[in-house]
JSON list of C-alpha atoms in Angstrom, two decimals:
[
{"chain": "A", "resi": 1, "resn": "UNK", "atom": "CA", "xyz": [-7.75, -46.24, -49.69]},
{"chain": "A", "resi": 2, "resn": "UNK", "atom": "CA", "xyz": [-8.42, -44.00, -46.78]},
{"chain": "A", "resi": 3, "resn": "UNK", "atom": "CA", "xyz": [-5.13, -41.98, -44.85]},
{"chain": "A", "resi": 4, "resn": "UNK", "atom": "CA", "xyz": [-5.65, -41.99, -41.41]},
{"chain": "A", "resi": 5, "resn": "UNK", "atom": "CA", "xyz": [-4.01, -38.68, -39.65]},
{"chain": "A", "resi": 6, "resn": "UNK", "atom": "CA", "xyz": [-1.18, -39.28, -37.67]},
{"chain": "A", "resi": 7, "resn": "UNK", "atom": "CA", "xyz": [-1.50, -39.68, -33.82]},
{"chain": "A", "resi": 8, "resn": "UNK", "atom": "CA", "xyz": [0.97, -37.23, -33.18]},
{"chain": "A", "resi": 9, "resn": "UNK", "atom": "CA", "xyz": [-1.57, -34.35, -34.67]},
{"chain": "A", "resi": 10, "resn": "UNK", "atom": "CA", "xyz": [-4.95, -36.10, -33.28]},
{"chain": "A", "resi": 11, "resn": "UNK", "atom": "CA", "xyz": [-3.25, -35.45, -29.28]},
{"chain": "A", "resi": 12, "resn": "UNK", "atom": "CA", "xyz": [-1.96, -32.16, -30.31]},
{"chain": "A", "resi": 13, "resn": "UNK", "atom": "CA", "xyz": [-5.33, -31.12, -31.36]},
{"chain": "A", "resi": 14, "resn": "UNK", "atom": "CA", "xyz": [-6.53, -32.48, -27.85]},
{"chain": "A", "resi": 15, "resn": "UNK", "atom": "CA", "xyz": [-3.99, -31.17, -26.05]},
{"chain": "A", "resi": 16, "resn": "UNK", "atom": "CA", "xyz": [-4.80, -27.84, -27.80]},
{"chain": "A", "resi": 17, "resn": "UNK", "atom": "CA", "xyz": [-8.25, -27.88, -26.91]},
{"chain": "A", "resi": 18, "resn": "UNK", "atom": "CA", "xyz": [-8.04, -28.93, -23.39]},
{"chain": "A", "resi": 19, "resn": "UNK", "atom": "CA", "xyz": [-5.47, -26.06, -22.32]},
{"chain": "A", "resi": 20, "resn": "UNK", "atom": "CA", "xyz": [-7.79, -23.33, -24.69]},
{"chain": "A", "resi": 21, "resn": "UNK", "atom": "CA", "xyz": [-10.91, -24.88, -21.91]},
{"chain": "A", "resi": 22, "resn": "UNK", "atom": "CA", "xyz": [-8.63, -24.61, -18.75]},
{"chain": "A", "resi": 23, "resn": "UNK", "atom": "CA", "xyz": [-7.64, -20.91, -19.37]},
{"chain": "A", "resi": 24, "resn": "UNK", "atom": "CA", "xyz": [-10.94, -19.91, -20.14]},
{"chain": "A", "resi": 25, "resn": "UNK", "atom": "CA", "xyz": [-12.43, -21.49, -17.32]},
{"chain": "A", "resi": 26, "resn": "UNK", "atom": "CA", "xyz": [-9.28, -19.91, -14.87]},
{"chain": "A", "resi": 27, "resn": "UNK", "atom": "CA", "xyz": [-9.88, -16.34, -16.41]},
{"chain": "A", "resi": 28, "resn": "UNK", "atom": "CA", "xyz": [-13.35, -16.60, -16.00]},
{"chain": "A", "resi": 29, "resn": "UNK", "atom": "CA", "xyz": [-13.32, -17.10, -12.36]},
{"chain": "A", "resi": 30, "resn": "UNK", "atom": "CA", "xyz": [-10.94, -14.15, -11.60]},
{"chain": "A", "resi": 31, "resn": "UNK", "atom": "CA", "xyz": [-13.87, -12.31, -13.15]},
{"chain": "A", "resi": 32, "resn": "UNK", "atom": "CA", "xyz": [-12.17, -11.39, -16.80]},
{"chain": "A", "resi": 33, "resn": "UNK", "atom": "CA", "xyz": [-14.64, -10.73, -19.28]},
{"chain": "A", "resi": 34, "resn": "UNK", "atom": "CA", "xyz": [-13.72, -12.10, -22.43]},
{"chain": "A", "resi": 35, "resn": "UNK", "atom": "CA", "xyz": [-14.92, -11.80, -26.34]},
{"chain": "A", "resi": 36, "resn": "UNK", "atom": "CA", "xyz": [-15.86, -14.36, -28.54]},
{"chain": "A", "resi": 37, "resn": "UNK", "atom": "CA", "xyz": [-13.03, -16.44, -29.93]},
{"chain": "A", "resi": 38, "resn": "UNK", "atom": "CA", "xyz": [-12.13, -19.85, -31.68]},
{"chain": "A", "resi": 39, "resn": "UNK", "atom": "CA", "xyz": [-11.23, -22.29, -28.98]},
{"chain": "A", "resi": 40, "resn": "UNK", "atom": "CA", "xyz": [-9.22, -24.62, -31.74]},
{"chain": "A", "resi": 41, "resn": "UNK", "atom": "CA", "xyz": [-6.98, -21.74, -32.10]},
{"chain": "A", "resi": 42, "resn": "UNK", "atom": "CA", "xyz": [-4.80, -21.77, -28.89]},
{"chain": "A", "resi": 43, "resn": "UNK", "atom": "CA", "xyz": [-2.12, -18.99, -29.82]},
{"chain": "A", "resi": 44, "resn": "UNK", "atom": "CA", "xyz": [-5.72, -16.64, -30.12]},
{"chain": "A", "resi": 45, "resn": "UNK", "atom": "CA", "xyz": [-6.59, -17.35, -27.03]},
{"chain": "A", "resi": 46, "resn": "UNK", "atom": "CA", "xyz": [-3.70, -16.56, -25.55]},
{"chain": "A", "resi": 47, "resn": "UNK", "atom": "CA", "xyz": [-3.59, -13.11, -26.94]},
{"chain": "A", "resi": 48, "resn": "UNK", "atom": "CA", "xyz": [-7.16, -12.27, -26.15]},
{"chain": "A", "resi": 49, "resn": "UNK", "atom": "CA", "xyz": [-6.28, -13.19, -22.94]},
{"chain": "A", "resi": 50, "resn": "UNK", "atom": "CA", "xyz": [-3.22, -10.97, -22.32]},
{"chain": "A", "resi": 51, "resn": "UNK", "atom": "CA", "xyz": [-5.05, -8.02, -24.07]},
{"chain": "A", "resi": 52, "resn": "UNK", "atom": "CA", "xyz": [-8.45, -8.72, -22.03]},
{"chain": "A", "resi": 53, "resn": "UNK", "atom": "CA", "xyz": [-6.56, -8.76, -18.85]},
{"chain": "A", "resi": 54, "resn": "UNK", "atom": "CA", "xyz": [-4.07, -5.56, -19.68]},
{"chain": "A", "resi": 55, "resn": "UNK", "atom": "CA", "xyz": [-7.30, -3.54, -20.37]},
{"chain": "A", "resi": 56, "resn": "UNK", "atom": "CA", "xyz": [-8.96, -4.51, -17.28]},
{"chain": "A", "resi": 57, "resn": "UNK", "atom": "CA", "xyz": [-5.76, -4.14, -15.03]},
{"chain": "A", "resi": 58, "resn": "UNK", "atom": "CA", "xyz": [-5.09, -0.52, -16.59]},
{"chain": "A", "resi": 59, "resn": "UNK", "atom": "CA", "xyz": [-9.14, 0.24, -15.75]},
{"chain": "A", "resi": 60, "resn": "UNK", "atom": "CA", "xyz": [-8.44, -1.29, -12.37]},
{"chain": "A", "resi": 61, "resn": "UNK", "atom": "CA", "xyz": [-5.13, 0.89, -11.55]},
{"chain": "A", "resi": 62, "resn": "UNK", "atom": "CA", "xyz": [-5.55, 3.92, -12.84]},
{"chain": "A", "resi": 63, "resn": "UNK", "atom": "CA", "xyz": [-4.92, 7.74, -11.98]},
{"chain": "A", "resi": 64, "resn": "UNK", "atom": "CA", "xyz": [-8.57, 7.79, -10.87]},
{"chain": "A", "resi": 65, "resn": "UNK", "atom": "CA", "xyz": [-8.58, 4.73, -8.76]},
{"chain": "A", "resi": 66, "resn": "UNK", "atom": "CA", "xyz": [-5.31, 6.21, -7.00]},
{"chain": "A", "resi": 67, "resn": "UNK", "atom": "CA", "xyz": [-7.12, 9.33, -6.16]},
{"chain": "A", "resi": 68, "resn": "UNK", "atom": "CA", "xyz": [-9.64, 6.81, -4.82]},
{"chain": "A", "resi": 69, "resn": "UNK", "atom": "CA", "xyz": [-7.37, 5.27, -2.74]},
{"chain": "A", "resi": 70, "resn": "UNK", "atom": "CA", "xyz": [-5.76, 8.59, -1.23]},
{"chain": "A", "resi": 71, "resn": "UNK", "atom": "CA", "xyz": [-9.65, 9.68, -0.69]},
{"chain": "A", "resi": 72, "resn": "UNK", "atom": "CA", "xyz": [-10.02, 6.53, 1.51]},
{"chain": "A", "resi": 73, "resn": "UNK", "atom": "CA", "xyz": [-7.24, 7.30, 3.52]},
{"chain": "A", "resi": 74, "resn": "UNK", "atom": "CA", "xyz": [-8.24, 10.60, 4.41]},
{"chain": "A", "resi": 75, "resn": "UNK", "atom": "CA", "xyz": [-11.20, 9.02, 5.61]},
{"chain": "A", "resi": 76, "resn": "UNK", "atom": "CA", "xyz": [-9.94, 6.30, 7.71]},
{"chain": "A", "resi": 77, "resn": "UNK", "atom": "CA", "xyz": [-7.00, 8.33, 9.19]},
{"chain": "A", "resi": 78, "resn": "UNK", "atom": "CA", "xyz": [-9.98, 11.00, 10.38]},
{"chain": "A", "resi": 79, "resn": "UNK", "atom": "CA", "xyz": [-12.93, 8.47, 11.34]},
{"chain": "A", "resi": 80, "resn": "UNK", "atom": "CA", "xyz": [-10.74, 6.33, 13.02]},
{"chain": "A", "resi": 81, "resn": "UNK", "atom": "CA", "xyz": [-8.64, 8.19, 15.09]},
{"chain": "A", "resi": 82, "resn": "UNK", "atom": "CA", "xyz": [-11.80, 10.33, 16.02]},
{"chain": "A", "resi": 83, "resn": "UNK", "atom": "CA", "xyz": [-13.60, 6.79, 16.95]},
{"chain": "A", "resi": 84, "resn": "UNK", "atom": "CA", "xyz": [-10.83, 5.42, 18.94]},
{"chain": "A", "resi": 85, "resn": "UNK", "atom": "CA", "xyz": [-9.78, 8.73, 20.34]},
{"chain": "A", "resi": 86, "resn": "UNK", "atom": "CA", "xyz": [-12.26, 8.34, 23.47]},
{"chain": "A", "resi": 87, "resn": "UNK", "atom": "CA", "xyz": [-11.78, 4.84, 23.99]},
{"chain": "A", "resi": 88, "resn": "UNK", "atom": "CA", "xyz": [-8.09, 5.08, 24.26]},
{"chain": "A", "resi": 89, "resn": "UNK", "atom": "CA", "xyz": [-8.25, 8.04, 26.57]},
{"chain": "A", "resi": 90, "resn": "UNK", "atom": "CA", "xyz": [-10.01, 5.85, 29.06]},
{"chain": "A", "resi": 91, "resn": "UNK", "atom": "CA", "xyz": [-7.93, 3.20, 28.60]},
{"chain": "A", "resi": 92, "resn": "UNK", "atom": "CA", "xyz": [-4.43, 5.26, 29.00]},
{"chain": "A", "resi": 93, "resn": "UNK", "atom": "CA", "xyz": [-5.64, 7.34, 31.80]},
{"chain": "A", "resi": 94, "resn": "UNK", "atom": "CA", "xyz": [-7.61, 5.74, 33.83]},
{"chain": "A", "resi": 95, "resn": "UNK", "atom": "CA", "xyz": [-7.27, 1.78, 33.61]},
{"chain": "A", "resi": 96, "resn": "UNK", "atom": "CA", "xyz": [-3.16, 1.68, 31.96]},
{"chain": "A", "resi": 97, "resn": "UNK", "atom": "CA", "xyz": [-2.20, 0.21, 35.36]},
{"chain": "A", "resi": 98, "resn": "UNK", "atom": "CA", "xyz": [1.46, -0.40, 35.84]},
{"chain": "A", "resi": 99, "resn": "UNK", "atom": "CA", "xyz": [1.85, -1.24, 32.23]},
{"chain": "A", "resi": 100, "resn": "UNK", "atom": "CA", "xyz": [1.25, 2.50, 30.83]},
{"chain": "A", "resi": 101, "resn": "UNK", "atom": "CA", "xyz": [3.78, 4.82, 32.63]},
{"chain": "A", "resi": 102, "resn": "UNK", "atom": "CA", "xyz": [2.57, 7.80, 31.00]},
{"chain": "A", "resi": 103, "resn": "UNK", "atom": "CA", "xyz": [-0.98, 8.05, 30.49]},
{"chain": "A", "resi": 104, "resn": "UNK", "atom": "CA", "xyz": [-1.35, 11.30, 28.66]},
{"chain": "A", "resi": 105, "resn": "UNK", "atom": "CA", "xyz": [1.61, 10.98, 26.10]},
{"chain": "A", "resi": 106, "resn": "UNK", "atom": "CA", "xyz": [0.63, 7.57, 25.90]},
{"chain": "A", "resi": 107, "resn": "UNK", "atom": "CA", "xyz": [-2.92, 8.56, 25.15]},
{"chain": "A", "resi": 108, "resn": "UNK", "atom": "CA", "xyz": [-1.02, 10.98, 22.17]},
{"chain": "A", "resi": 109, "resn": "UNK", "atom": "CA", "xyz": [0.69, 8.57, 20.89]},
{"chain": "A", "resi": 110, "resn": "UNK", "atom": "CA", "xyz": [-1.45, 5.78, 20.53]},
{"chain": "A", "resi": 111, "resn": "UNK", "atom": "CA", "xyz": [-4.46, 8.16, 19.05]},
{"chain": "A", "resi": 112, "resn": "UNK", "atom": "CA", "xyz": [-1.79, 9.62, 16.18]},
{"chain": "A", "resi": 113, "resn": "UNK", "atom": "CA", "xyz": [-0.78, 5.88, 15.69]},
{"chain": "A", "resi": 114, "resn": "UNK", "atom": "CA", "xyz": [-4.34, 4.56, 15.53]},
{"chain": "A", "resi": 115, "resn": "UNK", "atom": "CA", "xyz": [-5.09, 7.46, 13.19]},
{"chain": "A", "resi": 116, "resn": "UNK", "atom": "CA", "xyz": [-2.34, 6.07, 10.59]},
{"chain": "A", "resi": 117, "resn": "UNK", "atom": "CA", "xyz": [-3.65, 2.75, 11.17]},
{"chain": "A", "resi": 118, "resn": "UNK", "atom": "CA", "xyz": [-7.36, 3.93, 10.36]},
{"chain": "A", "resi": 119, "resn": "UNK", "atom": "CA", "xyz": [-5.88, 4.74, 6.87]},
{"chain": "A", "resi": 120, "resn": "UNK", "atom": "CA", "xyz": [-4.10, 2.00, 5.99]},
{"chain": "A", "resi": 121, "resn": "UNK", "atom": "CA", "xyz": [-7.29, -0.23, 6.79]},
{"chain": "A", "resi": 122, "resn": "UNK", "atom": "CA", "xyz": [-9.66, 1.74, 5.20]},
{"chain": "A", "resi": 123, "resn": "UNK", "atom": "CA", "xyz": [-7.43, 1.07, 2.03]},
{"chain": "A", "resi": 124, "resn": "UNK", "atom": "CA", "xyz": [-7.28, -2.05, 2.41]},
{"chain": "A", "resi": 125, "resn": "UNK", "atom": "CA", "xyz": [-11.12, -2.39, 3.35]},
{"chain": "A", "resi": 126, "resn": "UNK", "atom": "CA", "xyz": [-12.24, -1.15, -0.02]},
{"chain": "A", "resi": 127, "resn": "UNK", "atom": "CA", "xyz": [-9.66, -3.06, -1.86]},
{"chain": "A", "resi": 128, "resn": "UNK", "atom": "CA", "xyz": [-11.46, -6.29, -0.45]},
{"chain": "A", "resi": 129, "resn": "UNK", "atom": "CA", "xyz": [-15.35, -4.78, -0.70]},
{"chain": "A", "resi": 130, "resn": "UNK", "atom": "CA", "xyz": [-15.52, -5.03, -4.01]},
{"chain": "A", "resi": 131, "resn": "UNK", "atom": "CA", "xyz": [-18.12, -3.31, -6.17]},
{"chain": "A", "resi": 132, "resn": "UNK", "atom": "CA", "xyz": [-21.34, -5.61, -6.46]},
{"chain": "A", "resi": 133, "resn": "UNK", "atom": "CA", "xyz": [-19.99, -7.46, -3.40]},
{"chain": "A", "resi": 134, "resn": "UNK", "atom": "CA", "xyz": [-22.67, -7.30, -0.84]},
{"chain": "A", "resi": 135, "resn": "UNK", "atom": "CA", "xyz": [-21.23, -9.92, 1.57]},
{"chain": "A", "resi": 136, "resn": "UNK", "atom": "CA", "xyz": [-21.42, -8.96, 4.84]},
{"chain": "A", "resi": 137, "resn": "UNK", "atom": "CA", "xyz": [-19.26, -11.45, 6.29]},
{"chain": "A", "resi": 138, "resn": "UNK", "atom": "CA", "xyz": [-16.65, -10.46, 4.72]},
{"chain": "A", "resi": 139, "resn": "UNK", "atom": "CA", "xyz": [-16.99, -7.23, 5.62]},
{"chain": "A", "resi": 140, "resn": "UNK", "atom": "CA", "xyz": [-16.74, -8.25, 9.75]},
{"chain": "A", "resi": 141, "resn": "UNK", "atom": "CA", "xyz": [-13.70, -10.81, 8.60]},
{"chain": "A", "resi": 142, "resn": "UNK", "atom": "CA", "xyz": [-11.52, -7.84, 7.45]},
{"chain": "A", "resi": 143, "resn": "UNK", "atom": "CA", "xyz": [-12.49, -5.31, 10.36]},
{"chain": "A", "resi": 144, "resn": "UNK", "atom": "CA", "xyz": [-11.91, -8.46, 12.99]},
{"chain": "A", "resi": 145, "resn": "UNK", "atom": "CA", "xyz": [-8.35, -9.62, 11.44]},
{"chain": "A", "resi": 146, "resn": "UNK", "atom": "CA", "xyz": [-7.46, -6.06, 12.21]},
{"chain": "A", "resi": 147, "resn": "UNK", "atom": "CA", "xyz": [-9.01, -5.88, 15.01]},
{"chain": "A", "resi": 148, "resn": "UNK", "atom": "CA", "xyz": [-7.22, -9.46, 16.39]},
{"chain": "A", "resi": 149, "resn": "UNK", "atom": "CA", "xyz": [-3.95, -8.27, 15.04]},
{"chain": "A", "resi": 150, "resn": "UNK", "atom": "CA", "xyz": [-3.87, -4.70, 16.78]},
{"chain": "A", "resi": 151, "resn": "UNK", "atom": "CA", "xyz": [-5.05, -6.40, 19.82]},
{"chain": "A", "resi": 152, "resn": "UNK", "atom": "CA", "xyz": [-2.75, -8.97, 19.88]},
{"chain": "A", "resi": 153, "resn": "UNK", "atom": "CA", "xyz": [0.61, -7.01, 19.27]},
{"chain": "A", "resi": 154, "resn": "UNK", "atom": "CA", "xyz": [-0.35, -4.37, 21.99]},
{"chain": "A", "resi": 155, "resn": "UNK", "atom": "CA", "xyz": [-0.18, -6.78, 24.99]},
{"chain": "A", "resi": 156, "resn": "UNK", "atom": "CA", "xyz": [3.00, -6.25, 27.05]},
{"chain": "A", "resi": 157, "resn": "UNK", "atom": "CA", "xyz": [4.40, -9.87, 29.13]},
{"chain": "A", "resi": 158, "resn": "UNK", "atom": "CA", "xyz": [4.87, -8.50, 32.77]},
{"chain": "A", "resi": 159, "resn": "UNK", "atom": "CA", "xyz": [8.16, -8.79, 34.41]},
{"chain": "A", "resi": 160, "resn": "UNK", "atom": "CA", "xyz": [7.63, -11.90, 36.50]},
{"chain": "A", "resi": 161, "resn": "UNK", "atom": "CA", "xyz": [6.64, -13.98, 33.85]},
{"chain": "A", "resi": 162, "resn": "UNK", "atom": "CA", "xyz": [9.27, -17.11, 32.86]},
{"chain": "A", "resi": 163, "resn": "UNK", "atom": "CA", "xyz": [9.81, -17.95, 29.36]},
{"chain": "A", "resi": 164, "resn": "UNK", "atom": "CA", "xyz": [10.64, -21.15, 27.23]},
{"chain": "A", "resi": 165, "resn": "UNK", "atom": "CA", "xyz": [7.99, -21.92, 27.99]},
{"chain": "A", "resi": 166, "resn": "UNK", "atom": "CA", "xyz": [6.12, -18.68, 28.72]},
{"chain": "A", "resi": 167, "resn": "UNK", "atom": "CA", "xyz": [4.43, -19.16, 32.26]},
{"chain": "A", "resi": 168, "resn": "UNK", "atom": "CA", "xyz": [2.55, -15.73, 33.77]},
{"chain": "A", "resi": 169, "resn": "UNK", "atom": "CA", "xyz": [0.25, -17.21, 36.53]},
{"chain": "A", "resi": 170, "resn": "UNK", "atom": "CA", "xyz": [-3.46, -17.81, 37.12]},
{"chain": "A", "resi": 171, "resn": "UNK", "atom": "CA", "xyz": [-5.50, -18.37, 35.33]},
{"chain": "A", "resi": 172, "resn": "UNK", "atom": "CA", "xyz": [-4.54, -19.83, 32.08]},
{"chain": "A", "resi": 173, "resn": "UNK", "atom": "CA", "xyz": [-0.66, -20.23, 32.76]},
{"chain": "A", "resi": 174, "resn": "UNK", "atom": "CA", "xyz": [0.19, -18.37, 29.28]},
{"chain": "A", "resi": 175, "resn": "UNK", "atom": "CA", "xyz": [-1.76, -15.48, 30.16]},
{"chain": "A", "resi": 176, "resn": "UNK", "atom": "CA", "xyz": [-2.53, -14.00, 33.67]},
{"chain": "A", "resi": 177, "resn": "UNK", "atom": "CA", "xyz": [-4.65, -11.63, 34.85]},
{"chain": "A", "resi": 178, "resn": "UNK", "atom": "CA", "xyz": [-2.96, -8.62, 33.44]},
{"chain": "A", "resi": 179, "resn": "UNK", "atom": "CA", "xyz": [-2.78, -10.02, 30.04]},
{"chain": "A", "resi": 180, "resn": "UNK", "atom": "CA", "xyz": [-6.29, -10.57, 30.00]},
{"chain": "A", "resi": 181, "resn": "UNK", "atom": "CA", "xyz": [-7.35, -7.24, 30.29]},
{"chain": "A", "resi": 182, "resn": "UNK", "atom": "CA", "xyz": [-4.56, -5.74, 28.30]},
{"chain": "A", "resi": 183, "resn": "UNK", "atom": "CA", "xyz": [-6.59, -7.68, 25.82]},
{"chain": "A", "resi": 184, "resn": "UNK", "atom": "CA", "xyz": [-9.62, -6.60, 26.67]},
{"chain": "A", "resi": 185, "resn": "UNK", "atom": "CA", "xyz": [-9.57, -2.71, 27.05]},
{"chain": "A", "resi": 186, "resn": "UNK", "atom": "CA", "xyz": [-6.79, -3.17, 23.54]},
{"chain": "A", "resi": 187, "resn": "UNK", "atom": "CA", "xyz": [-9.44, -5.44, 21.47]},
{"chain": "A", "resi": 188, "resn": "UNK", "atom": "CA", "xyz": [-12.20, -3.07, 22.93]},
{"chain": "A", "resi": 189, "resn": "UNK", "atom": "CA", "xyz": [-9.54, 0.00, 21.21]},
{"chain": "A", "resi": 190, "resn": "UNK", "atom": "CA", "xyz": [-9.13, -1.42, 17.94]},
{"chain": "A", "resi": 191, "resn": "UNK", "atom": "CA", "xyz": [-12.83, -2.37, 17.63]},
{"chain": "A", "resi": 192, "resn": "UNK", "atom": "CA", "xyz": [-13.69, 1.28, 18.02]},
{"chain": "A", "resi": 193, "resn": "UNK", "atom": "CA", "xyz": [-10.91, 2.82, 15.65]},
{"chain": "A", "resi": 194, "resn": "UNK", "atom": "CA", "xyz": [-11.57, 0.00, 12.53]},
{"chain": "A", "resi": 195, "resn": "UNK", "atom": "CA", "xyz": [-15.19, -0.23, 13.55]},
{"chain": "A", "resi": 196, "resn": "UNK", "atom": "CA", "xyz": [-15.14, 3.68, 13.24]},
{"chain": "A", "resi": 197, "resn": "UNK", "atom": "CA", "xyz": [-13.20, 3.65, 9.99]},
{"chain": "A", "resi": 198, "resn": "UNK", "atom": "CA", "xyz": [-15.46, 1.13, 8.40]},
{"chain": "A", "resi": 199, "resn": "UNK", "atom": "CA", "xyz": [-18.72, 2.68, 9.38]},
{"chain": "A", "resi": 200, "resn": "UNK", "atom": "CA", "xyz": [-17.15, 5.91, 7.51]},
{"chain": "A", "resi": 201, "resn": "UNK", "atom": "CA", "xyz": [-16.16, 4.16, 4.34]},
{"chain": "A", "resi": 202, "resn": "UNK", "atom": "CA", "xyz": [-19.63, 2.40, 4.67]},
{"chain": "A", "resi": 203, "resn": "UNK", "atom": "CA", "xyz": [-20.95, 5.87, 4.16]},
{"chain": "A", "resi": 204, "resn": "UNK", "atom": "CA", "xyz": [-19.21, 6.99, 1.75]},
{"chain": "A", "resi": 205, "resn": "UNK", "atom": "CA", "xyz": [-19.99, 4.07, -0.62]},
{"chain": "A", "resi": 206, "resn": "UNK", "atom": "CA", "xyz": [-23.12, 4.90, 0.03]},
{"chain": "A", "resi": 207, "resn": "UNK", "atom": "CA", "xyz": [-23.32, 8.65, -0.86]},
{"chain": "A", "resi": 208, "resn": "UNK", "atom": "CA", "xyz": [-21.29, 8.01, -3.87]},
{"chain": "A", "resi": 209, "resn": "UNK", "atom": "CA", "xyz": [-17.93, 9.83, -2.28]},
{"chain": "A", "resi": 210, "resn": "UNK", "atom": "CA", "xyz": [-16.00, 7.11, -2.88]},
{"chain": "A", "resi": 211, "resn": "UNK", "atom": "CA", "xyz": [-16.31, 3.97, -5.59]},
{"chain": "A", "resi": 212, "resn": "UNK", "atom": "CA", "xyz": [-15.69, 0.93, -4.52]},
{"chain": "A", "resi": 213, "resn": "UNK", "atom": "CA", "xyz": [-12.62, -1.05, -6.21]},
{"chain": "A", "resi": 214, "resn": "UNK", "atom": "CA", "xyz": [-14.38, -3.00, -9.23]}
]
């Protein structure tokens, strides 16, 4: 007479399987590269995993890859406060209107600023180019979320404005005249210093200077 297994071990060996296929198909698109194992052993898996993904996270942040990222830094704090340093000079001096009061400490200020913000970006610009990662688009999304940020955060409401809600005046109600070009000669700023800073990183990739982040 034949014994038939119990059900009980039939959906555990199921169950076993299906969770060994779900990690390995969730490891393997975060890019971990994995070696050969049994997939009717889950408790395996699970180690190869953790050990798989240590090793790569320890190759990923390591002493070397810090230097990396103080490297990058250096770059972006130079390149873009060099790149913006022109473009904000024009815009402090000559067209801050009422809304800069002093145009030449302004002028220091926001180039030492935008020279601290170069190196944070370019940080976090080869953090998200990623070694065999040749998509362009994602290259222009990072520099223009900086870019919209910066921009953004740098318009000033004038005086006459009422709030709740926030009316300014011709021509779109929420922003006036003034705003508009606060935006403007600001968005045409931060273009310049992450535009600059990614153009030097760009560069460096491509001399070898600096790795990207694999």
């Amino acid at each position: 007479m034949r014994i038939q297994p119990p059900m009980s071990m039939s959906l555990w060996k199921l169950t076993n399987l299906l969770l060994s296929a779900l990690i390995l198909a969730s490891f393997t698109c975060y890019g971990f590269t994995l070696p050969p194992v049994s997939t009717n052993n889950f408790g395996q898996i699970s180690t190869t995993l953790l050990m798989s993904s240590n090793l790569q996270n320890e190759d990923k942040f390591s002493f070397g890859q810090r230097i990396e990222s103080i490297k990058t830094g250096i770059v972006g704090l130079f390149a873009g406060g060099i790149a913006m340093t022109p473009a904000s000079f024009i815009h402090d001096i000559f067209f801050g209107g009422s809304v800069v009061q002093n145009g030449l400490a302004q002028w220091e200020f926001d180039t030492d600023m935008g020279s601290l913000q170069g190196a944070l970006f370019a940080i976090v610009y080869r953090y998200c180019v990623r070694k065999d990662d040749n998509n362009e688009q994602l290259n222009q999304g990072v520099i223009g979320a900086f870019v919209v940020t910066r921009t953004l955060c740098k318009i000033q409401v004038p005086s006459y404005c009422s709030a709740v809600p926030l009316e300014c005046g011709d021509p779109l109600g929420y922003f006036d005249w003034s705003m508009i070009s606060q935006a403007a000669l600001n968005g045409l700023e931060s273009a310049a210093l992450f535009g600059g800073a990614a153009l030097a990183m760009d560069e460096c990739f491509r001399r070898g200077w600096i790795t990207k982040f694999p």
